Coordinates of C-alpha atoms in Angstrom, one line a residue:
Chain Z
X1 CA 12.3 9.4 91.3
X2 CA 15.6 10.3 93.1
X3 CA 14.1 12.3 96.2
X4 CA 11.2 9.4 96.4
X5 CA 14.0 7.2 96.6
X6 CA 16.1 9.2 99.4
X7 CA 13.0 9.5 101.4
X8 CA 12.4 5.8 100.6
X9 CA 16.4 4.9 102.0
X10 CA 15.6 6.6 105.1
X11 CA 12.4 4.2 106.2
X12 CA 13.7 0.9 108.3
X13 CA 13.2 -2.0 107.7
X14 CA 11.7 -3.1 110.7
X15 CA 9.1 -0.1 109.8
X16 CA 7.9 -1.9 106.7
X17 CA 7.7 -5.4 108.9
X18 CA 6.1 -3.8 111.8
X19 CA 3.6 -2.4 109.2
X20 CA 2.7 -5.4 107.5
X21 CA 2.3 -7.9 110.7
X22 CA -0.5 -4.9 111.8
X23 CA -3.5 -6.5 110.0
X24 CA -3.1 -9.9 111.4
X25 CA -4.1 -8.8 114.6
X26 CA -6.2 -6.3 113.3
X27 CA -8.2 -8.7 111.3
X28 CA -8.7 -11.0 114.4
X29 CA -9.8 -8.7 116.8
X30 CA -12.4 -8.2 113.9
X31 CA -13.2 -11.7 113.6
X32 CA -13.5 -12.3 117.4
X33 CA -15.9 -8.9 117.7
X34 CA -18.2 -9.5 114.9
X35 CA -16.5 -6.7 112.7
X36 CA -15.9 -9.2 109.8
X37 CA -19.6 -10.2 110.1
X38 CA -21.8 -13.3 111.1
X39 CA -19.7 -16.2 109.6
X40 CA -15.9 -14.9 110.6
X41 CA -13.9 -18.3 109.6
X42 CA -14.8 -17.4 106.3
X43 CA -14.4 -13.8 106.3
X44 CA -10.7 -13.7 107.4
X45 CA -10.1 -17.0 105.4
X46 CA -10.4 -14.9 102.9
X47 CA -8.8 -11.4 104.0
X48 CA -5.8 -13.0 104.9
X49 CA -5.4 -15.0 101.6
X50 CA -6.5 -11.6 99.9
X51 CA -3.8 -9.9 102.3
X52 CA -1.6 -12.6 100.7
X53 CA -2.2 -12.2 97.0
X54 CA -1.4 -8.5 97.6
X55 CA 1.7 -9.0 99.2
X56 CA 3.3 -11.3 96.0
X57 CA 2.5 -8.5 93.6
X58 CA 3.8 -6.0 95.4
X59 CA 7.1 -8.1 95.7
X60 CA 7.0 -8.9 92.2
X61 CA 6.8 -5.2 91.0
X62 CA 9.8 -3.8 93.0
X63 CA 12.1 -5.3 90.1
X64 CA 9.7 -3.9 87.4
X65 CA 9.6 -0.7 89.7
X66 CA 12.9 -0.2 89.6
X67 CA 13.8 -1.0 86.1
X68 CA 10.9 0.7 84.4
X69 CA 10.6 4.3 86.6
X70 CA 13.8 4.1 88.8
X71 CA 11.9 3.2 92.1
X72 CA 13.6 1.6 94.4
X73 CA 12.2 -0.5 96.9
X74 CA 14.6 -2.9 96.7
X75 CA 15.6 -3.0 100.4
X76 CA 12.2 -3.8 101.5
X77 CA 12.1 -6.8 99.1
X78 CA 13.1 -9.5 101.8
X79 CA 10.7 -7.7 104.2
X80 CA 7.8 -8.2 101.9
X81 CA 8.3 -11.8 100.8
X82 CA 8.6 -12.7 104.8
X83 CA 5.4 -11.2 104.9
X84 CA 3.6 -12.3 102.2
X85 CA 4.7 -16.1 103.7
X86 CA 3.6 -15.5 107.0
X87 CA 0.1 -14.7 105.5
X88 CA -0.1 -17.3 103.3
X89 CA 0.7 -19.0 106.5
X90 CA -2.1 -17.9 108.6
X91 CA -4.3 -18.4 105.7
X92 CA -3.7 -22.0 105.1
X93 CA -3.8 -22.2 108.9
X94 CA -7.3 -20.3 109.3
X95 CA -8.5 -23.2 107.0
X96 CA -7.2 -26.2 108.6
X97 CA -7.9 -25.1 112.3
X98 CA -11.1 -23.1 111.7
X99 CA -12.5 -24.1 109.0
X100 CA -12.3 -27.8 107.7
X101 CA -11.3 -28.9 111.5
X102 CA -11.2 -32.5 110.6
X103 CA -8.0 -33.9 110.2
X104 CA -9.2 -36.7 107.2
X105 CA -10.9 -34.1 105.7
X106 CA -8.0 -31.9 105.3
X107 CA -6.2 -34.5 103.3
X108 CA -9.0 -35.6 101.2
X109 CA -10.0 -32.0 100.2
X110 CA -5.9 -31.3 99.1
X111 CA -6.1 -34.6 97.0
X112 CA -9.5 -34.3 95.5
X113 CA -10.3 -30.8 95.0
X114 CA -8.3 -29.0 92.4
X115 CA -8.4 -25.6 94.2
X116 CA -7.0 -26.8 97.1
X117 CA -4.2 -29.1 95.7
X118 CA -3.4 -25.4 93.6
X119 CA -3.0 -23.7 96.7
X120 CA -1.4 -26.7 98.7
X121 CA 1.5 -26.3 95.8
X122 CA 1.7 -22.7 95.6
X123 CA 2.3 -23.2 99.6
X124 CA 5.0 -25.5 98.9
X125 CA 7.1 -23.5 96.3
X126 CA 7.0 -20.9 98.8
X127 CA 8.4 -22.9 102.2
X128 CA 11.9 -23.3 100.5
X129 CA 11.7 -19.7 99.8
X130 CA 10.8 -18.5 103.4
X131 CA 13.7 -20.7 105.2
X132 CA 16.1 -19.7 102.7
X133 CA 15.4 -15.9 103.5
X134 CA 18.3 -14.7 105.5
X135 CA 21.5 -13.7 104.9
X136 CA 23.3 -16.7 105.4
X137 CA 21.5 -18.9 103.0
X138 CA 22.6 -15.8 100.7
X139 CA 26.0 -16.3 101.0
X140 CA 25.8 -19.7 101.6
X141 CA 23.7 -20.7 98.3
X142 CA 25.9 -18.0 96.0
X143 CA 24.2 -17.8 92.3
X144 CA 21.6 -20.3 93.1
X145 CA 19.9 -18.3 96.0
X146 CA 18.4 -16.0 92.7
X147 CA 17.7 -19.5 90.3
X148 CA 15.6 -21.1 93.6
X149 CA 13.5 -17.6 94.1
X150 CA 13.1 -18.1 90.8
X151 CA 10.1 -20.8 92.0
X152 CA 7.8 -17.4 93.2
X153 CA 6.8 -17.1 89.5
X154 CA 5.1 -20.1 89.6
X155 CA 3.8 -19.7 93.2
X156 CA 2.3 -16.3 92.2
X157 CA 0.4 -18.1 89.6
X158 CA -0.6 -21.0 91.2
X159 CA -1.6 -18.6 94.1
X160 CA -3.8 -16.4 91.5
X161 CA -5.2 -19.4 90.1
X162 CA -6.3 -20.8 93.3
X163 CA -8.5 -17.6 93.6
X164 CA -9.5 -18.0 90.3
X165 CA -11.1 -21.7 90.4
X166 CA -12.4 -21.3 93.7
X167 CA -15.1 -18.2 92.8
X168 CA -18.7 -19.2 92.1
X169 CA -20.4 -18.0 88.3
X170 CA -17.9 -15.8 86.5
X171 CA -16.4 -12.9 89.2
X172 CA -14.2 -9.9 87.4
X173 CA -12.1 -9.9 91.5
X174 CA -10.3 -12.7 90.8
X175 CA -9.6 -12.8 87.3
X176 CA -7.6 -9.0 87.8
X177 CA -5.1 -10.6 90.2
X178 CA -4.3 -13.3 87.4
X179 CA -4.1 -10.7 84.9
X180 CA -2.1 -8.1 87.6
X181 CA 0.2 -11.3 88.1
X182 CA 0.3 -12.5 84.6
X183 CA 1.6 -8.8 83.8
X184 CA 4.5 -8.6 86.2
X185 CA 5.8 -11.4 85.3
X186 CA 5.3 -10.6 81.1
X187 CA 7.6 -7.2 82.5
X188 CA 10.2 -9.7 83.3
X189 CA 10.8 -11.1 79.7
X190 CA 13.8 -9.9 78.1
X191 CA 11.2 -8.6 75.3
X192 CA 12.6 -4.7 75.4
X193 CA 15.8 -6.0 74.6
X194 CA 14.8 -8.2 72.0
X195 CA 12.7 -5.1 70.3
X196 CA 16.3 -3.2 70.4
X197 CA 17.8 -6.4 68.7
X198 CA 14.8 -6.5 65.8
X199 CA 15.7 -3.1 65.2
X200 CA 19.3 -3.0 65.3
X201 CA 19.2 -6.2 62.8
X202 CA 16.3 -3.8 60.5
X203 CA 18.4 -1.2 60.4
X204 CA 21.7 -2.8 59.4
Chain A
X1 CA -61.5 -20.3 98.8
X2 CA -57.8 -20.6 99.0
X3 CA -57.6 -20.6 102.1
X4 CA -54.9 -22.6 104.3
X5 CA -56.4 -25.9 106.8
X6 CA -55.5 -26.3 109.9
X7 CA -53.8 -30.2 108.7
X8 CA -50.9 -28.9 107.4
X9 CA -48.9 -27.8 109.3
X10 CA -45.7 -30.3 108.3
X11 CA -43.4 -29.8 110.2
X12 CA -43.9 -30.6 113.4
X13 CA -40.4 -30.9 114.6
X14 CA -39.7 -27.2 113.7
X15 CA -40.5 -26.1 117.3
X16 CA -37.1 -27.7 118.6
X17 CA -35.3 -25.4 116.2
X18 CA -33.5 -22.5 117.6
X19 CA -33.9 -19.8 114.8
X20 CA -30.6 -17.2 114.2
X21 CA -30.9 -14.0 115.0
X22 CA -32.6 -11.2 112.6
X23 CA -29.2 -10.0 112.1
X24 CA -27.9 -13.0 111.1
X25 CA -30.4 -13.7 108.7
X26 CA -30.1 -10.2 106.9
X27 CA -26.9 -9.5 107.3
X28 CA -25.3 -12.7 105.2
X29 CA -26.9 -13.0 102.5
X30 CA -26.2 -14.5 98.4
X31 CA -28.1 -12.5 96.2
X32 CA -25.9 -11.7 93.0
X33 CA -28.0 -9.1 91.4
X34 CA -26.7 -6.9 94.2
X35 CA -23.0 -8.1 94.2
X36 CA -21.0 -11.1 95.3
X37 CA -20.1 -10.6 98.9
X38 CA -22.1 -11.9 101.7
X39 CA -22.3 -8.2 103.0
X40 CA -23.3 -6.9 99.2
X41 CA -27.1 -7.6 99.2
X42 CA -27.7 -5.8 102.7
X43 CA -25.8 -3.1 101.9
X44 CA -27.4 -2.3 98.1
X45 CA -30.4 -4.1 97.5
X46 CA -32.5 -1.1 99.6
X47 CA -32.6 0.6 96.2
X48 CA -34.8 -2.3 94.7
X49 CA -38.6 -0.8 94.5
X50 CA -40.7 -3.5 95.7
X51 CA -43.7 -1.5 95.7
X52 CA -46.3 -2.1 93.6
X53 CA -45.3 -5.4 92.7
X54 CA -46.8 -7.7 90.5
X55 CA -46.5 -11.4 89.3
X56 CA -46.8 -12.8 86.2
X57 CA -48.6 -16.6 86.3
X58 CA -48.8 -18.2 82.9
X59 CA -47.9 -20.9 81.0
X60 CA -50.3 -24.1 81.4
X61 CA -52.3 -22.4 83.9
X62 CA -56.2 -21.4 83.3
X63 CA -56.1 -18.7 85.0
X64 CA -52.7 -16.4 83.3
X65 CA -52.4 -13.0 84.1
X66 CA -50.6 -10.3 86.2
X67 CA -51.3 -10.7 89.6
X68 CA -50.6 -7.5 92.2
X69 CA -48.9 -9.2 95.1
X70 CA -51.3 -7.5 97.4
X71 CA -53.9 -9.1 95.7
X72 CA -52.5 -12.4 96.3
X73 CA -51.5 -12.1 100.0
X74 CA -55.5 -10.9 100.6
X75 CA -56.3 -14.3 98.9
X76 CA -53.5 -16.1 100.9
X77 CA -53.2 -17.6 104.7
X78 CA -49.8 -16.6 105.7
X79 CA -48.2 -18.6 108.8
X80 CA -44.9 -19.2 110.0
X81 CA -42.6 -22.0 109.2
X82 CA -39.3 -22.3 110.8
X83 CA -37.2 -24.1 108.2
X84 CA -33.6 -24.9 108.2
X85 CA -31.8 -22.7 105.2
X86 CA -28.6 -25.2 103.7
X87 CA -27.0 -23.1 101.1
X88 CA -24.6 -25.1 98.4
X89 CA -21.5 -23.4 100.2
X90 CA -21.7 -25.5 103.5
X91 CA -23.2 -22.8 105.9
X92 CA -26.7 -23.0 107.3
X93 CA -29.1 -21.2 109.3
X94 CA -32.6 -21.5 111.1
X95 CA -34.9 -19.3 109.6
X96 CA -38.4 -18.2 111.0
X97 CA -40.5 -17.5 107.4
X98 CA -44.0 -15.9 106.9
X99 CA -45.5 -17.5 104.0
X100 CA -48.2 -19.2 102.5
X101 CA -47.8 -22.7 100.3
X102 CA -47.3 -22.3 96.6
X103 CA -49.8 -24.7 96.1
X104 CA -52.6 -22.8 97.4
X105 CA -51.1 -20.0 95.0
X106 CA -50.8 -22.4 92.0
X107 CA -54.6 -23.6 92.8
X108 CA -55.4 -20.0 92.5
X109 CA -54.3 -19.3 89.2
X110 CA -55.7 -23.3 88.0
X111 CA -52.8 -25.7 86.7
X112 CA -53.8 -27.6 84.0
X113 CA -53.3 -31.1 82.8
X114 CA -50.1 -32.1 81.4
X115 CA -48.4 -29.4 83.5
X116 CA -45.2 -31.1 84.7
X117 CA -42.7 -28.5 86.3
X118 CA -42.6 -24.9 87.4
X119 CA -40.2 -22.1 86.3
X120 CA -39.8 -18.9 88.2
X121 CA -38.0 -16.0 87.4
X122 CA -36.2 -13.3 89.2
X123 CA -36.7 -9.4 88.7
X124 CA -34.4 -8.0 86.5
X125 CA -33.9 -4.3 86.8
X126 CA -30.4 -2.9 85.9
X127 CA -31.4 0.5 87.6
X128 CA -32.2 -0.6 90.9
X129 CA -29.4 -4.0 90.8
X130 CA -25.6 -3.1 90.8
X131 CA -24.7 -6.5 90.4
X132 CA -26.5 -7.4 86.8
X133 CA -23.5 -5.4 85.5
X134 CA -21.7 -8.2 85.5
X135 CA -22.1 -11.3 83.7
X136 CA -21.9 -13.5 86.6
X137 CA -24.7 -15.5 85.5
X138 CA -27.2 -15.3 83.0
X139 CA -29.4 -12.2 83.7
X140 CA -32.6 -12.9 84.9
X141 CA -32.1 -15.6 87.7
X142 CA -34.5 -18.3 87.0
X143 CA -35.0 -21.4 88.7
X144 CA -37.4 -24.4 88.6
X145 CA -39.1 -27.4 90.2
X146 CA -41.1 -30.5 89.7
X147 CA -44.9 -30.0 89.8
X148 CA -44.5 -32.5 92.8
X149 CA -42.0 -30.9 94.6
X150 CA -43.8 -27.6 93.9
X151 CA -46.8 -29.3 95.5
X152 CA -45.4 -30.6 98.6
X153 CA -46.6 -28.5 101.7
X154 CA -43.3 -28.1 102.5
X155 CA -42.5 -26.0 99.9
X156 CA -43.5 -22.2 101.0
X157 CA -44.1 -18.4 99.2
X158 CA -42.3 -16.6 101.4
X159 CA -43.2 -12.8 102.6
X160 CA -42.0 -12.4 105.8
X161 CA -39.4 -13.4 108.3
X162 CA -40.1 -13.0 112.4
X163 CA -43.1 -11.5 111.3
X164 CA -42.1 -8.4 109.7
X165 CA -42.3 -8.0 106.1
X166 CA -39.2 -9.8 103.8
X167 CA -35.7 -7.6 104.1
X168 CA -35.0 -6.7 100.2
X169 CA -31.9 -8.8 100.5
X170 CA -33.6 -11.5 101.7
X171 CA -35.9 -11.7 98.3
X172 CA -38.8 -9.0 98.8
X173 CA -41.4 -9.1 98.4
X174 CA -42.4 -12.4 97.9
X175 CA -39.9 -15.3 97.6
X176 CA -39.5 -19.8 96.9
X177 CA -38.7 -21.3 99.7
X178 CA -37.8 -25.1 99.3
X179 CA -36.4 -26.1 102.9
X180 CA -34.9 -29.6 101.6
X181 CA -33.0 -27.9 98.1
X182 CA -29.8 -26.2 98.4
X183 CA -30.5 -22.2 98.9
X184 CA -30.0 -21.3 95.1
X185 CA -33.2 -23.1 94.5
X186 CA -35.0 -21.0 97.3
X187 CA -35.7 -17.4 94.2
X188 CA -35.9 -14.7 95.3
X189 CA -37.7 -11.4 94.5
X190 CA -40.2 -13.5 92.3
X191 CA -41.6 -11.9 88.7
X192 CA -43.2 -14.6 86.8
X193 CA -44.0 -18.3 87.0
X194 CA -44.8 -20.4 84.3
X195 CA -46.2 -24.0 84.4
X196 CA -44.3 -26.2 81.6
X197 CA -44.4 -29.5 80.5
X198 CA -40.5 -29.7 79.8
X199 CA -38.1 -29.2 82.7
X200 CA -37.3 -25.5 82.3
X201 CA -33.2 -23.8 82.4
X202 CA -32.2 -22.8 85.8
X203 CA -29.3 -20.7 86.1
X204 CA -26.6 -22.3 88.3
X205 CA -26.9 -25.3 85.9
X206 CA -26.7 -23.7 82.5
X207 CA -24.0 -21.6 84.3
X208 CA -22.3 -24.9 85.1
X209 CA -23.8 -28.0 84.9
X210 CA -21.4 -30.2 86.3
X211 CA -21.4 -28.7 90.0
X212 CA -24.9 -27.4 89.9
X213 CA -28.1 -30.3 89.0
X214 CA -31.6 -29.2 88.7
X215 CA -32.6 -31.4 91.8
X216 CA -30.1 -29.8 94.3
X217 CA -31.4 -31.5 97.4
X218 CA -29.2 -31.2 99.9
X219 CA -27.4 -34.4 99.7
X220 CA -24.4 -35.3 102.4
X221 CA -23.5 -38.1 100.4
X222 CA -23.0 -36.3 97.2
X223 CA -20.3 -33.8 97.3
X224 CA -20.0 -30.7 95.2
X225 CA -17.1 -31.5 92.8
X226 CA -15.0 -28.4 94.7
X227 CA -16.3 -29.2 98.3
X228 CA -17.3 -31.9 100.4
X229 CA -21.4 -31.4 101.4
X230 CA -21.0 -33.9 104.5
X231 CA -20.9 -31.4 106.7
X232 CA -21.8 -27.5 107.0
X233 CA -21.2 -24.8 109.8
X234 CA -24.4 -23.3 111.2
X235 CA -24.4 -18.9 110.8
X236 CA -23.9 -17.8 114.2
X237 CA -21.3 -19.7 116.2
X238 CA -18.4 -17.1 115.9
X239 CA -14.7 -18.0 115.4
X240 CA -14.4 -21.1 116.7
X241 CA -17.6 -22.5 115.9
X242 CA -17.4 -26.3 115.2
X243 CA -19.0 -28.1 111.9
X244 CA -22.0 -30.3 112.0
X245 CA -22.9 -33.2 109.7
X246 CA -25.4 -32.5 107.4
X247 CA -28.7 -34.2 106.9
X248 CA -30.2 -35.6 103.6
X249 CA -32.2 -33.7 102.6
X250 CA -31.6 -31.1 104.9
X251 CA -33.8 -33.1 107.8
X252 CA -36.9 -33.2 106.0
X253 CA -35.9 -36.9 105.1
X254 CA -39.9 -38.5 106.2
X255 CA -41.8 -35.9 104.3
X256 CA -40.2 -35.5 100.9
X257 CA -38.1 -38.6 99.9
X258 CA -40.8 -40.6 98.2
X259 CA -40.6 -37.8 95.8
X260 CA -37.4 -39.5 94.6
X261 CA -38.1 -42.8 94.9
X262 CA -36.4 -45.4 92.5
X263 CA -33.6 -42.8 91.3
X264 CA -29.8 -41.9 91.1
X265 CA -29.3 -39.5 93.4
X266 CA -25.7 -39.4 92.4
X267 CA -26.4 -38.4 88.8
X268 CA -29.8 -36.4 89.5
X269 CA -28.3 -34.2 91.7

């Protein structure tokens, strides 16, 4: 992993943001020339909340990265979250502008449809996240910075979930995020050290 | 002796609808057997053989047997009905349909007495459909209606749209068309109907009953538990293209609502 990871050190940061921010544009320059099909709201509703989903895991495997085959993408790891945000953003936006477009609607649809209240909340976990994502709110917050972006496990699942009850008859697509998510964050249990433990105390 | 009269002709209002465009129409379409994406069905259903093509008519019928769909168009007067097309997800269209009413088709083949509802069925042919790998619903698609609502001149066999023959994707070669249901109801690529006495399993409902009602008329007032149906955005109107309200029953309020008279259309939905 070592030269992957000297090639890795030499790629900016800005590279990786610069990189990510490409498909919003991208997708709606689609939208507005037909390239995402006869009913765009939908369409990039759903790219960018796709875009989204995609974004958390890879966030949420640098750590198992890292830990499990000495990747490290650790210094893009602000970079991604930012980005993942900003998508979710545009997503929740693509649906309250384009899609629902009526104000009372908006509300009822986050209090009475399950899906939507799942997503709202994933949405939420994520704000205090997004704001605290600089380098002051680091230093600023000490130990409890890592305990607060702590509440992106939750939000990834909520997130999945919110793809899961929202698919018509029973669709394979959304249940492999779940599963993708449910699997990093299984990676994050302290279970390898525990299976050393069992085996030290067999042993003895 | 099957033939079509010139008195109905039903709806007479269709003239002030602006149809969407043949891309439009083929282009977005929900047919599962060829994947889940709007874009699925036009992309793979071209490997569904449509020809020959043959329908099975039995049940409580006097005349059962398989009958070659060429056979039946020769016996049937195809016209053009320009229907609006409400799907259960809140988008609609204008669609100009060729088709002939499945009553003169269920004359031909002789209902008999006691008959109560209708049951259609979807090919199912794993070769030539991608999307019955997957156990999104219940393999074949089948869907059903009221011998009355089957009746209604309304209710079409469609074989064509603007006049050229029915796009695989679109239900080739021969598909329901039931302007005032939610577009599930509307089968497509049609292998057998049977005449029953006891309402027959359709697959959204036994898929999940609670969201999907054998009726399925499009119903503003009702909302599907996961969406509101009070209003829907019309196919065509790009980025920024603004809802509308929908109507009961889809518009067709005058010609089919004494088919429901007297009952609960918020628990026979």
């Amino acid at each position: 992993m070592q030269p992957v990871n000297q090639i890795l050190r030499k790629i900016p940061v800005w590279g990786v943001y610069l990189l990510g921010a490409l498909p919003a544009p991208w997708l709606l320059y689609l939208a507005v020339t037909g390239g995402l099909g006869v009913e765009p709201i939908k369409a990039l509703e759903h790219e960018l909340g796709e875009l989204a989903l995609q974004l958390l895991i890879l966030g949420l495997a640098v750590t198992p990265l890292r830990r499990h085959l000495g990747l490290n993408l650790m210094k893009f790891r602000r970079a991604i979250g930012v980005l993942t945000f900003v998508y979710i953003s545009l997503h929740l936006l693509t649906w309250l502008v384009l899609d629902v477009q009526l104000p009372s609607q908006i509300w009822a649809d986050i209090v009475k449809r399950p899906y939507i209240t799942v997503g709202m909340a994933a949405f939420l976990l994520m704000l205090p996240l997004a704001v605290t994502s600089n380098n002051w709110s680091v230093r600023r917050l000490g130990p409890s910075w890592r305990k607060l972006h702590r509440l992106v496990y939750p939000a990834a699942i909520l997130g999945a979930l919110h793809y899961v009850m929202l698919a018509k008859g029973f669709q394979i697509e959304p249940l492999i995020y779940l599963v993708i998510i449910l699997g990093l964050l299984v990676l994050r249990l302290p279970i390898p050290s525990l299976l050393v433990r069992w085996r030290q105390v067999d042993s003895a | 002796g099957v033939g079509l009269t010139a008195m109905s002709r039903p709806a007479a209002a269709q003239d002030a609808l602006e149809p969407n465009t043949w891309e439009e129409i083929t282009s977005y379409n929900n047919y599962y057997e060829f994947g889940t994406g709007k874009e699925d069905p036009a992309r793979y259903a071209g490997s569904l053989i449509t020809e020959p093509w043959s329908v099975k008519i039995d049940g409580m019928v006097d005349r059962p047997g398989d009958y070659d769909f060429q056979d039946i168009l020769s016996e049937m007067t195809v016209e053009e009905r320009i229907y609006r097309f409400r799907c259960v997800e809140a988008w609609s269209m204008v669609i100009p349909w060729n088709g002939f009413e499945l009553a003169d088709l269920l004359s031909m083949a002789g209902v008999q007495e006691g008959a109560k509802y209708v049951a259609f069925e979807t090919a199912y042919r794993p070769e030539e459909m991608p999307g019955v790998r997957f156990p999104i619903l219940e393999w074949p698609y089948r869907e059903g209606l009221r011998l009355d609502e089957a009746m209604n001149p309304l209710t079409i066999m469609a074989t064509g749209i603007y006049d050229r023959p029915i796009p695989n994707q679109n239900g080739a070669p021969l598909r329901l068309v039931v302007p005032w249901k939610y577009g599930f109801k509307s089968i497509k690529s049609i292998v057998r109907i049977t005449l029953t006495e006891d309402e027959p399993p359709t697959s959204w409902n036994m898929s999940n009953p609670r969201e999907y009602g054998f009726y399925s008329n499009v119903n503003p007032n009702v909302d599907h538990p996961r969406w509101s149906q009070g209003s829907e955005r019309l196919i065509g109107g790009g980025l920024f293209s603004k809802r509308e309200p929908t109507l009961m029953y889809n518009g067709y309020e005058k010609e089919v609502s004494s088919l429901y008279e007297g009952m609960d259309l918020a628990k026979n939905y």
